mmCIF file of C-alpha atoms in Angstrom:
data_model
loop_
_atom_site.group_PDB
_atom_site.id
_atom_site.type_symbol
_atom_site.label_atom_id
_atom_site.label_comp_id
_atom_site.label_asym_id
_atom_site.label_seq_id
_atom_site.Cartn_x
_atom_site.Cartn_y
_atom_site.Cartn_z
ATOM 1 C CA ASP A 25 107.087 25.124 143.861
ATOM 2 C CA THR A 26 110.369 26.475 145.156
ATOM 3 C CA GLY A 27 109.818 30.130 144.266
ATOM 4 C CA VAL A 28 111.982 32.474 142.165
ATOM 5 C CA SER A 29 115.628 31.917 142.673
ATOM 6 C CA GLN A 30 118.583 34.138 141.821
ATOM 7 C CA ASP A 31 122.256 33.437 141.523
ATOM 8 C CA PRO A 32 124.587 34.683 142.872
ATOM 9 C CA ARG A 33 123.145 36.410 145.937
ATOM 10 C CA HIS A 34 126.121 38.746 146.218
ATOM 11 C CA LYS A 35 128.643 39.843 143.676
ATOM 12 C CA ILE A 36 131.653 42.140 144.205
ATOM 13 C CA THR A 37 133.423 43.222 141.082
ATOM 14 C CA LYS A 38 135.935 45.806 139.947
ATOM 15 C CA ARG A 39 134.921 48.654 137.752
ATOM 16 C CA GLY A 40 135.247 47.720 134.073
ATOM 17 C CA GLN A 41 134.590 44.065 134.566
ATOM 18 C CA ASN A 42 131.566 42.236 133.111
ATOM 19 C CA VAL A 43 129.071 40.398 135.344
ATOM 20 C CA THR A 44 126.205 38.022 134.664
ATOM 21 C CA PHE A 45 123.310 37.177 136.887
ATOM 22 C CA ARG A 46 120.842 34.333 136.568
ATOM 23 C CA CYS A 47 117.156 34.156 137.458
ATOM 24 C CA ASP A 48 115.083 30.929 137.598
ATOM 25 C CA PRO A 49 111.382 31.773 137.638
ATOM 26 C CA ILE A 50 108.560 29.722 139.052
ATOM 27 C CA SER A 51 108.299 26.776 136.636
ATOM 28 C CA GLU A 52 104.905 27.468 135.117
ATOM 29 C CA HIS A 53 105.337 31.234 134.934
ATOM 30 C CA ASN A 54 105.858 32.495 131.342
ATOM 31 C CA ARG A 55 106.551 36.113 132.264
ATOM 32 C CA LEU A 56 109.856 37.216 133.781
ATOM 33 C CA TYR A 57 110.834 40.684 134.935
ATOM 34 C CA TRP A 58 114.101 42.369 135.961
ATOM 35 C CA TYR A 59 114.277 45.356 138.304
ATOM 36 C CA ARG A 60 117.031 47.342 139.909
ATOM 37 C CA GLN A 61 116.750 48.735 143.449
ATOM 38 C CA THR A 62 119.153 51.090 145.105
ATOM 39 C CA LEU A 63 119.235 51.768 148.805
ATOM 40 C CA GLY A 64 116.222 53.635 150.124
ATOM 41 C CA GLN A 65 114.435 53.585 146.741
ATOM 42 C CA GLY A 66 111.689 51.544 145.135
ATOM 43 C CA PRO A 67 112.545 49.041 142.418
ATOM 44 C CA GLU A 68 113.087 50.447 138.964
ATOM 45 C CA PHE A 69 111.777 48.367 136.078
ATOM 46 C CA LEU A 70 114.397 47.296 133.591
ATOM 47 C CA THR A 71 112.815 44.784 131.219
ATOM 48 C CA TYR A 72 110.449 41.865 130.893
ATOM 49 C CA PHE A 73 110.000 38.684 128.850
ATOM 50 C CA GLN A 74 107.002 36.754 127.840
ATOM 51 C CA ASN A 75 108.389 33.256 127.181
ATOM 52 C CA GLU A 76 111.556 33.998 125.235
ATOM 53 C CA ALA A 77 110.497 37.257 123.742
ATOM 54 C CA GLN A 78 111.715 40.489 125.340
ATOM 55 C CA LEU A 79 108.629 42.648 125.129
ATOM 56 C CA GLU A 80 109.639 45.818 126.955
ATOM 57 C CA LYS A 81 112.883 47.554 127.817
ATOM 58 C CA SER A 82 113.163 50.638 130.045
ATOM 59 C CA ARG A 83 115.257 53.633 128.969
ATOM 60 C CA LEU A 84 117.203 52.896 132.092
ATOM 61 C CA LEU A 85 118.659 49.873 130.316
ATOM 62 C CA SER A 86 121.750 51.320 128.725
ATOM 63 C CA ASP A 87 123.673 49.469 125.932
ATOM 64 C CA ARG A 88 125.925 47.950 128.565
ATOM 65 C CA PHE A 89 122.972 45.919 129.873
ATOM 66 C CA SER A 90 121.598 42.900 128.091
ATOM 67 C CA ALA A 91 119.039 40.351 129.143
ATOM 68 C CA GLU A 92 118.167 37.026 127.570
ATOM 69 C CA ARG A 93 115.736 34.284 128.155
ATOM 70 C CA PRO A 94 116.735 31.785 125.390
ATOM 71 C CA LYS A 95 114.379 28.933 126.053
ATOM 72 C CA GLY A 96 111.657 30.711 127.886
ATOM 73 C CA SER A 97 112.740 29.397 131.235
ATOM 74 C CA PHE A 98 115.687 30.920 133.124
ATOM 75 C CA SER A 99 117.024 34.402 132.300
ATOM 76 C CA THR A 100 120.352 36.071 132.445
ATOM 77 C CA LEU A 101 121.209 39.746 132.962
ATOM 78 C CA GLU A 102 124.644 40.848 131.844
ATOM 79 C CA ILE A 103 126.256 44.111 132.643
ATOM 80 C CA GLN A 104 129.386 44.925 130.599
ATOM 81 C CA ARG A 105 132.137 47.353 131.678
ATOM 82 C CA THR A 106 130.568 47.839 135.140
ATOM 83 C CA GLU A 107 130.575 51.271 136.713
ATOM 84 C CA GLN A 108 130.196 52.248 140.308
ATOM 85 C CA GLY A 109 126.709 53.528 139.638
ATOM 86 C CA ASP A 110 125.664 50.025 138.737
ATOM 87 C CA SER A 111 125.941 49.022 142.387
ATOM 88 C CA ALA A 112 122.454 48.018 143.453
ATOM 89 C CA MET A 113 120.184 45.086 144.179
ATOM 90 C CA TYR A 114 118.983 43.379 141.048
ATOM 91 C CA LEU A 115 115.634 41.774 141.441
ATOM 92 C CA CYS A 116 113.936 39.215 139.273
ATOM 93 C CA ALA A 117 110.193 38.438 139.368
ATOM 94 C CA SER A 118 107.925 36.087 137.493
ATOM 95 C CA SER A 119 104.190 35.805 136.850
ATOM 96 C CA LEU A 120 101.593 34.025 134.802
ATOM 97 C CA GLU A 121 100.423 35.843 131.706
ATOM 98 C CA SER A 122 96.828 35.893 132.928
ATOM 99 C CA VAL A 123 97.382 37.507 136.309
ATOM 100 C CA ASP A 124 99.187 40.636 137.590
ATOM 101 C CA GLU A 125 100.732 39.207 140.760
ATOM 102 C CA GLN A 126 104.467 39.051 140.444
ATOM 103 C CA TYR A 127 106.592 36.827 142.627
ATOM 104 C CA PHE A 128 110.009 38.224 143.427
ATOM 105 C CA GLY A 129 113.286 36.405 144.005
ATOM 106 C CA PRO A 130 115.689 37.358 146.847
ATOM 107 C CA GLY A 131 117.836 39.518 144.584
ATOM 108 C CA THR A 132 121.458 39.778 143.633
ATOM 109 C CA ARG A 133 123.347 42.453 145.332
ATOM 110 C CA LEU A 134 126.088 43.944 143.132
ATOM 111 C CA THR A 135 128.941 46.019 144.516
ATOM 112 C CA VAL A 136 131.276 47.661 142.036
ATOM 113 C CA THR A 137 134.518 48.781 143.557
ATOM 114 C CA ALA B 28 106.972 63.994 137.016
ATOM 115 C CA GLN B 29 106.628 61.327 139.606
ATOM 116 C CA LYS B 30 104.201 58.661 138.485
ATOM 117 C CA ILE B 31 103.756 57.151 141.991
ATOM 118 C CA THR B 32 103.856 59.406 145.076
ATOM 119 C CA GLN B 33 104.050 58.119 148.644
ATOM 120 C CA THR B 34 104.144 61.134 150.841
ATOM 121 C CA GLN B 35 104.851 59.306 154.122
ATOM 122 C CA PRO B 36 108.503 58.251 154.376
ATOM 123 C CA GLY B 37 107.774 56.694 157.789
ATOM 124 C CA MET B 38 104.707 55.775 159.788
ATOM 125 C CA PHE B 39 104.168 54.485 163.329
ATOM 126 C CA VAL B 40 101.192 52.478 164.439
ATOM 127 C CA GLN B 41 100.240 50.765 167.743
ATOM 128 C CA GLU B 42 99.873 47.018 167.551
ATOM 129 C CA LYS B 43 96.266 45.988 166.895
ATOM 130 C CA GLU B 44 95.281 49.379 165.400
ATOM 131 C CA ALA B 45 94.515 50.101 161.764
ATOM 132 C CA VAL B 46 96.864 52.149 159.570
ATOM 133 C CA THR B 47 96.509 53.789 156.187
ATOM 134 C CA LEU B 48 99.468 54.226 153.823
ATOM 135 C CA ASP B 49 98.964 56.759 151.149
ATOM 136 C CA CYS B 50 99.598 56.425 147.426
ATOM 137 C CA THR B 51 98.728 58.735 144.555
ATOM 138 C CA TYR B 52 99.501 57.971 140.978
ATOM 139 C CA ASP B 53 99.660 59.721 137.646
ATOM 140 C CA THR B 54 98.724 58.207 134.269
ATOM 141 C CA SER B 55 96.836 59.082 131.205
ATOM 142 C CA ASP B 56 96.395 55.458 130.230
ATOM 143 C CA PRO B 57 92.813 54.321 130.786
ATOM 144 C CA SER B 58 93.989 50.732 131.493
ATOM 145 C CA TYR B 59 96.313 50.317 134.401
ATOM 146 C CA GLY B 60 96.790 48.210 137.576
ATOM 147 C CA LEU B 61 97.813 49.237 141.018
ATOM 148 C CA PHE B 62 99.718 47.050 143.454
ATOM 149 C CA TRP B 63 101.110 47.110 146.968
ATOM 150 C CA TYR B 64 104.214 45.153 148.012
ATOM 151 C CA LYS B 65 105.820 44.673 151.335
ATOM 152 C CA GLN B 66 109.610 44.457 151.800
ATOM 153 C CA PRO B 67 110.763 43.322 155.204
ATOM 154 C CA SER B 68 114.295 43.806 156.331
ATOM 155 C CA SER B 69 115.218 40.456 154.731
ATOM 156 C CA GLY B 70 114.800 42.195 151.393
ATOM 157 C CA GLU B 71 112.297 39.981 149.564
ATOM 158 C CA MET B 72 109.330 41.753 147.910
ATOM 159 C CA ILE B 73 106.024 40.264 148.933
ATOM 160 C CA PHE B 74 102.871 40.893 146.931
ATOM 161 C CA LEU B 75 99.983 42.147 148.988
ATOM 162 C CA ILE B 76 97.048 43.346 146.920
ATOM 163 C CA TYR B 77 96.047 44.392 143.377
ATOM 164 C CA GLN B 78 93.462 46.746 142.008
ATOM 165 C CA GLY B 79 92.582 47.042 138.316
ATOM 166 C CA SER B 80 91.574 50.443 136.841
ATOM 167 C CA TYR B 81 88.239 48.964 135.756
ATOM 168 C CA ASP B 82 87.447 47.121 138.955
ATOM 169 C CA GLN B 83 84.292 48.469 140.490
ATOM 170 C CA GLN B 84 84.941 47.373 144.032
ATOM 171 C CA ASN B 85 87.894 48.062 146.292
ATOM 172 C CA ALA B 86 90.259 45.048 146.566
ATOM 173 C CA THR B 87 90.614 43.200 149.808
ATOM 174 C CA GLU B 88 92.994 40.433 150.905
ATOM 175 C CA GLY B 89 92.684 39.374 154.498
ATOM 176 C CA ARG B 90 93.814 42.286 156.639
ATOM 177 C CA TYR B 91 94.724 44.378 153.630
ATOM 178 C CA SER B 92 92.331 46.511 151.731
ATOM 179 C CA LEU B 93 92.898 49.038 148.962
ATOM 180 C CA ASN B 94 90.931 52.283 149.095
ATOM 181 C CA PHE B 95 90.652 53.117 145.389
ATOM 182 C CA GLN B 96 89.464 56.562 144.558
ATOM 183 C CA LYS B 97 89.863 56.790 140.771
ATOM 184 C CA ALA B 98 88.897 60.438 140.312
ATOM 185 C CA ARG B 99 91.444 61.465 142.881
ATOM 186 C CA LYS B 100 94.043 59.011 141.448
ATOM 187 C CA SER B 101 94.546 57.579 144.886
ATOM 188 C CA ALA B 102 95.147 53.997 145.981
ATOM 189 C CA ASN B 103 95.711 53.876 149.672
ATOM 190 C CA LEU B 104 96.522 50.709 151.543
ATOM 191 C CA VAL B 105 94.678 50.055 154.753
ATOM 192 C CA ILE B 106 96.078 47.443 157.178
ATOM 193 C CA SER B 107 93.670 46.431 159.896
ATOM 194 C CA ALA B 108 94.676 45.062 163.275
ATOM 195 C CA SER B 109 98.421 45.733 162.831
ATOM 196 C CA GLN B 110 100.882 43.042 163.971
ATOM 197 C CA LEU B 111 104.539 43.375 164.883
ATOM 198 C CA GLY B 112 105.378 41.405 161.741
ATOM 199 C CA ASP B 113 103.859 44.120 159.628
ATOM 200 C CA SER B 114 106.874 46.316 160.301
ATOM 201 C CA ALA B 115 108.528 46.718 156.867
ATOM 202 C CA MET B 116 108.828 49.019 153.796
ATOM 203 C CA TYR B 117 105.620 49.218 151.777
ATOM 204 C CA PHE B 118 105.731 50.070 148.044
ATOM 205 C CA CYS B 119 102.867 51.179 145.852
ATOM 206 C CA ALA B 120 103.314 50.323 142.198
ATOM 207 C CA MET B 121 101.491 50.829 138.950
ATOM 208 C CA ARG B 122 101.324 48.803 135.677
ATOM 209 C CA GLU B 123 100.504 51.093 132.772
ATOM 210 C CA GLY B 124 98.990 49.443 129.744
ATOM 211 C CA LYS B 125 96.873 46.408 129.291
ATOM 212 C CA ARG B 126 98.121 43.180 130.854
ATOM 213 C CA ASN B 127 98.668 41.348 127.554
ATOM 214 C CA TYR B 128 100.454 44.151 125.740
ATOM 215 C CA GLY B 129 103.540 46.193 126.256
ATOM 216 C CA GLN B 130 103.732 47.334 129.804
ATOM 217 C CA ASN B 131 105.556 49.652 132.086
ATOM 218 C CA PHE B 132 105.906 49.078 135.776
ATOM 219 C CA VAL B 133 106.598 51.969 138.214
ATOM 220 C CA PHE B 134 107.232 51.768 141.962
ATOM 221 C CA GLY B 135 106.886 54.550 144.457
ATOM 222 C CA PRO B 136 109.675 55.469 146.939
ATOM 223 C CA GLY B 137 108.053 53.519 149.759
ATOM 224 C CA THR B 138 106.753 54.079 153.290
ATOM 225 C CA ARG B 139 108.494 52.501 156.272
ATOM 226 C CA LEU B 140 105.927 51.259 158.692
ATOM 227 C CA SER B 141 106.906 50.528 162.281
ATOM 228 C CA VAL B 142 104.403 48.735 164.477
ATOM 229 C CA LEU B 143 104.806 49.474 168.209
ATOM 230 C CA PRO B 144 104.035 46.881 170.883
#
């Protein structure tokens, strides 16, 4: 068990560009969550998957954000036409369906210039 | 309205003493779960403890215990025998809805705990 991994760890992009982040959950975990955390704040829930199905999406997730988990394993989060307000840490977590404990990855820090 | 309130932006505690971090929550859903996470300066969120809304007894995990007062909508974290490594941000969080259905997760603003030698 290597834990939840995220790639890249850091991303700097120019406003208007598209970015994609990847999350690899713990292998037997069928639930996967995406959060966004800005400096000095708690994480904000964005969306979660059970296997390949996206079961819940926050109102925070604008049309520029899309998440996928095509085979029920890794997930990608894409942000189109990035804005400076998208600068944040993007956290991924995974869990088993039967328990509430979520294991978090190290996060991807996005800076939009 | 804030769903999770943590009124202590920062707390100090002497090493080896106990400390209580406050958390109050707001929900009309009868089924919910309450969590505490620790985030050290390295940034990774670490799960500490969980309490279900129907659990009769307060949750405990090693030096961590959750003082659950349902009527007051309070879920305070108690850390006994503080250690220097406990210095971190602590987040209270809530899952609304049943575990196997659509869910919403909300985190509080956090409390920064500093353990003094």
